[in-house]
Amino acid sequence: MFDFSGKTALITGAASGIGKATAEYFFGCGANVVLADINEGAARVVAEALDPSGERVSAFRYDAGASVSAAEVVAHAVERHSGIDHLVSCAGIYDQQITAEMTDEAWRRTIAINLDGVFFLVRSAIPVLRDNGAIVTLASVAAHVGGTGGHAHYGASKGGVLALTRGLAKDLAPRIRVNCVSPGLIETPMTGGLIGRMGEDILKQILLRRYGKPSEIASVIAFLCSDAASFVTGETIIVSGGAYMG
């Protein structure tokens, strides 16, 4: 575990899956945590379970595809904790549509939430990020391989996150470090459908012969935000159990 005492982490997509595990991990390391999610009710349940007093944890309704929502959640973090030290963008969507049948709406929604949302959030947070802070974005192995069939839009959105991360690292250096994590197949509500459809076929591609746990991504995110990674910026760590070695 790392020591984030006195630090503030703003984590999006924090009501479930990797975002929830990351919020739990950072709280356990002593951080103040703002849980941002489109499902405010679920985020509040997580917040209350972590910190019934509400002193160190709060929940906020956040729509990743709306720039105004990014500004609002950043303002909330500043109001509660005077600034932000660690920014983690876990919010995202993952649906299936064959490219030939994909609607304009499906394409734009995926890009808006998975890619535009990262840009909106970081842009809003830059003025209030404290010196020596850290940003971690979430891409996916799909960004490196193009995704599985029917997920070209998802792969494209996450490929954009990889490029955006590197650009941000250049723009924000040396004051802020920016890195990315590319998870493989992690057992979350978002991936349940894929695991159900492909099951053993996917499992055979994973060298460790199991699916990842959200906590195993959370610990890598925490590492990248910690002083242990103080000379790491502009990098992507792939966490896939050996399914992809880029």
Coordinates of C-alpha atoms in Angstrom, one line a residue:
M1 CA 0.0 0.0 0.0
F2 CA 1.1 3.6 -0.7
D3 CA 0.7 6.6 1.6
F4 CA -1.7 9.2 0.2
S5 CA -2.4 10.9 3.5
G6 CA -3.5 14.5 3.0
K7 CA -3.8 14.0 -0.8
T8 CA -7.1 14.2 -2.8
A9 CA -8.0 11.9 -5.6
L10 CA -10.8 12.5 -8.1
I11 CA -11.9 9.2 -9.7
T12 CA -14.5 8.9 -12.4
G13 CA -16.5 5.8 -13.1
A14 CA -16.2 5.2 -9.4
A15 CA -19.5 3.5 -8.7
S16 CA -18.4 0.1 -10.0
G17 CA -15.7 -2.0 -11.5
I18 CA -12.2 -0.6 -11.8
G19 CA -13.2 2.9 -10.7
K20 CA -14.8 1.5 -7.5
A21 CA -11.8 -0.6 -6.7
T22 CA -9.5 2.4 -7.3
A23 CA -11.6 4.5 -4.9
E24 CA -11.4 1.9 -2.3
Y25 CA -7.6 1.5 -2.7
F26 CA -6.9 5.2 -2.5
F27 CA -9.1 5.6 0.5
G28 CA -7.3 2.7 2.2
C29 CA -4.0 4.6 1.5
G30 CA -5.3 7.6 3.4
A31 CA -6.5 9.8 0.5
N32 CA -9.6 12.1 0.4
V33 CA -11.6 10.7 -2.5
V34 CA -14.3 12.2 -4.8
L35 CA -16.3 9.5 -6.5
A36 CA -17.7 10.7 -9.8
D37 CA -20.2 8.6 -11.8
I38 CA -23.3 9.0 -14.0
N39 CA -25.0 6.7 -11.4
E40 CA -24.9 9.1 -8.4
G41 CA -27.0 6.8 -6.3
A42 CA -24.6 3.9 -6.7
A43 CA -21.6 6.2 -6.1
R44 CA -23.2 7.4 -2.8
V45 CA -23.6 3.8 -1.6
V46 CA -19.9 3.3 -2.2
A47 CA -19.0 6.6 -0.5
E48 CA -21.1 5.8 2.5
A49 CA -19.6 2.3 2.8
L50 CA -16.1 3.7 2.7
D51 CA -16.6 6.7 5.0
P52 CA -19.9 7.0 6.9
S53 CA -18.8 10.4 8.3
G54 CA -18.5 11.9 4.8
E55 CA -15.3 13.7 5.9
R56 CA -12.9 12.1 3.4
V57 CA -15.3 10.8 0.7
S58 CA -18.0 12.3 -1.4
A59 CA -20.1 11.3 -4.4
F60 CA -21.0 13.5 -7.4
R61 CA -23.1 12.9 -10.5
Y62 CA -20.8 13.1 -13.5
D63 CA -21.5 12.7 -17.2
A64 CA -18.2 12.0 -18.9
G65 CA -19.5 13.1 -22.3
A66 CA -20.4 16.6 -21.1
S67 CA -17.7 19.3 -20.7
V68 CA -19.9 21.2 -18.2
S69 CA -20.1 18.1 -16.0
A70 CA -16.3 17.9 -15.9
A71 CA -16.1 21.5 -14.8
E72 CA -18.7 20.9 -12.1
V73 CA -17.1 17.8 -10.6
V74 CA -13.7 19.6 -10.5
A75 CA -15.3 22.5 -8.7
H76 CA -16.8 20.1 -6.2
A77 CA -13.4 18.6 -5.4
V78 CA -11.9 22.1 -4.9
E79 CA -14.8 23.1 -2.7
R80 CA -14.4 20.0 -0.5
H81 CA -10.6 19.6 -0.5
S82 CA -9.1 22.9 -1.9
G83 CA -7.5 21.1 -4.9
I84 CA -6.7 17.8 -6.6
D85 CA -3.5 15.7 -6.4
H86 CA -4.5 12.6 -8.4
L87 CA -6.9 12.5 -11.3
V88 CA -8.0 9.0 -12.5
S89 CA -10.4 8.7 -15.5
C90 CA -12.1 5.3 -15.3
A91 CA -15.5 6.3 -16.8
G92 CA -16.2 4.5 -20.0
I93 CA -18.7 2.4 -22.1
Y94 CA -18.3 -0.8 -24.0
D95 CA -20.9 -2.0 -26.3
Q96 CA -21.0 -4.1 -29.5
Q97 CA -21.9 -3.0 -33.0
I98 CA -20.5 -4.4 -36.3
T99 CA -19.0 -1.5 -38.2
A100 CA -21.2 -1.9 -41.2
E101 CA -24.3 -1.6 -39.0
M102 CA -23.0 1.0 -36.6
T103 CA -25.1 4.1 -36.3
D104 CA -23.7 7.6 -36.1
E105 CA -25.1 7.9 -32.6
A106 CA -23.2 4.7 -31.4
W107 CA -19.9 6.0 -32.8
R108 CA -20.2 9.5 -31.4
R109 CA -21.4 8.3 -28.0
T110 CA -18.4 5.9 -27.6
I111 CA -16.0 8.6 -28.6
A112 CA -17.7 11.2 -26.5
I113 CA -17.5 9.2 -23.3
N114 CA -14.3 7.3 -23.7
L115 CA -12.1 10.0 -25.3
D116 CA -13.7 13.4 -25.2
G117 CA -14.5 12.7 -21.5
V118 CA -10.8 12.4 -20.7
F119 CA -10.0 15.6 -22.4
F120 CA -12.8 17.5 -20.8
L121 CA -11.8 16.2 -17.3
V122 CA -8.1 17.0 -17.6
R123 CA -8.7 20.4 -19.2
S124 CA -10.9 21.4 -16.3
A125 CA -8.5 20.0 -13.6
I126 CA -5.3 21.5 -14.9
P127 CA -5.6 24.8 -13.0
V128 CA -6.3 23.1 -9.7
L129 CA -3.9 20.2 -9.9
R130 CA -1.3 20.6 -7.2
D131 CA 2.4 20.5 -8.1
N132 CA 3.9 17.0 -8.3
G133 CA 0.4 15.6 -8.9
A134 CA -0.4 12.7 -11.2
I135 CA -3.0 11.9 -13.9
V136 CA -3.8 8.3 -14.8
T137 CA -6.0 7.5 -17.8
L138 CA -7.6 4.1 -18.6
A139 CA -7.2 2.7 -22.1
S140 CA -7.5 -1.0 -22.9
V141 CA -5.7 -3.8 -24.7
A142 CA -8.3 -3.0 -27.4
A143 CA -6.3 0.2 -28.0
H144 CA -3.3 -1.9 -29.1
V145 CA -5.1 -4.6 -31.1
G146 CA -8.2 -2.9 -32.3
G147 CA -10.6 -4.7 -30.1
T148 CA -12.6 -7.9 -30.7
G149 CA -15.2 -8.1 -33.5
G150 CA -17.9 -5.5 -33.2
H151 CA -15.8 -3.2 -31.0
A152 CA -13.9 -1.1 -33.6
H153 CA -15.3 2.1 -32.1
Y154 CA -14.2 1.1 -28.6
G155 CA -10.7 0.3 -29.8
A156 CA -10.5 3.6 -31.7
S157 CA -11.7 5.6 -28.6
K158 CA -9.1 3.9 -26.4
G159 CA -6.3 4.3 -29.0
G160 CA -7.1 8.0 -28.8
V161 CA -6.6 7.8 -25.1
L162 CA -3.1 6.4 -25.6
A163 CA -2.2 9.3 -27.9
L164 CA -3.8 11.9 -25.7
T165 CA -2.0 10.6 -22.6
R166 CA 1.4 11.1 -24.3
G167 CA 0.4 14.6 -25.5
L168 CA -0.7 15.5 -22.0
A169 CA 2.5 14.3 -20.5
K170 CA 4.4 16.6 -22.8
D171 CA 2.1 19.6 -22.1
L172 CA 2.0 19.2 -18.4
A173 CA 5.7 18.3 -17.6
P174 CA 7.5 18.9 -15.4
R175 CA 4.7 19.9 -13.0
I176 CA 2.3 17.0 -13.5
R177 CA 3.0 13.4 -14.5
V178 CA 0.5 11.7 -16.9
N179 CA 0.4 7.9 -17.5
C180 CA -2.0 5.3 -18.8
V181 CA -3.1 1.8 -17.8
S182 CA -4.3 -0.7 -20.5
P183 CA -6.2 -3.5 -18.8
G184 CA -6.9 -6.8 -20.4
L185 CA -10.0 -8.7 -19.6
I186 CA -11.1 -7.7 -16.1
E187 CA -14.1 -9.1 -14.3
T188 CA -16.4 -6.1 -14.1
P189 CA -20.1 -5.4 -14.9
M190 CA -19.0 -3.8 -18.2
T191 CA -17.2 -7.0 -19.4
G192 CA -19.7 -9.6 -18.2
G193 CA -21.4 -9.9 -21.6
L194 CA -18.1 -10.5 -23.4
I195 CA -17.0 -13.1 -20.9
G196 CA -20.4 -14.8 -21.2
R197 CA -20.2 -14.9 -25.0
M198 CA -16.6 -16.0 -25.4
G199 CA -15.8 -17.6 -22.1
E200 CA -13.1 -20.3 -22.5
D201 CA -12.0 -19.1 -25.9
I202 CA -10.7 -15.9 -24.3
L203 CA -9.4 -17.6 -21.2
K204 CA -7.1 -19.7 -23.4
Q205 CA -5.4 -16.5 -24.6
I206 CA -4.5 -15.4 -21.1
L207 CA -1.2 -16.9 -19.9
L208 CA -2.2 -16.7 -16.3
R209 CA -5.4 -18.7 -17.2
R210 CA -7.8 -16.4 -15.3
Y211 CA -9.5 -13.0 -15.7
G212 CA -8.1 -10.0 -13.9
K213 CA -9.6 -8.4 -10.8
P214 CA -10.5 -4.7 -10.5
S215 CA -8.2 -4.5 -7.5
E216 CA -5.2 -5.6 -9.7
I217 CA -5.8 -2.6 -11.9
A218 CA -6.3 -0.3 -8.9
S219 CA -2.9 -1.2 -7.4
V220 CA -1.1 -0.3 -10.7
I221 CA -3.0 3.0 -10.9
A222 CA -1.9 3.8 -7.3
F223 CA 1.7 3.0 -8.1
L224 CA 1.6 5.4 -11.0
C225 CA 0.3 8.1 -8.7
S226 CA 2.8 7.4 -6.0
D227 CA 6.3 8.6 -5.4
A228 CA 7.5 5.2 -6.3
A229 CA 6.7 6.2 -10.0
S230 CA 8.2 9.7 -9.6
F231 CA 10.3 9.4 -12.8
V232 CA 7.6 7.8 -14.9
T233 CA 5.5 9.9 -17.3
G234 CA 4.0 9.4 -20.8
E235 CA 4.0 5.6 -20.3
T236 CA 1.4 2.9 -20.6
I237 CA 1.4 -0.2 -18.4
I238 CA -0.4 -3.2 -19.9
V239 CA -2.1 -5.4 -17.3
S240 CA -3.5 -8.4 -19.1
G241 CA -2.2 -11.5 -17.5
G242 CA 0.0 -12.0 -20.5
A243 CA -2.8 -12.0 -23.1
Y244 CA -1.1 -9.1 -24.8
M245 CA 2.6 -8.3 -24.7
G246 CA 3.2 -5.0 -26.6

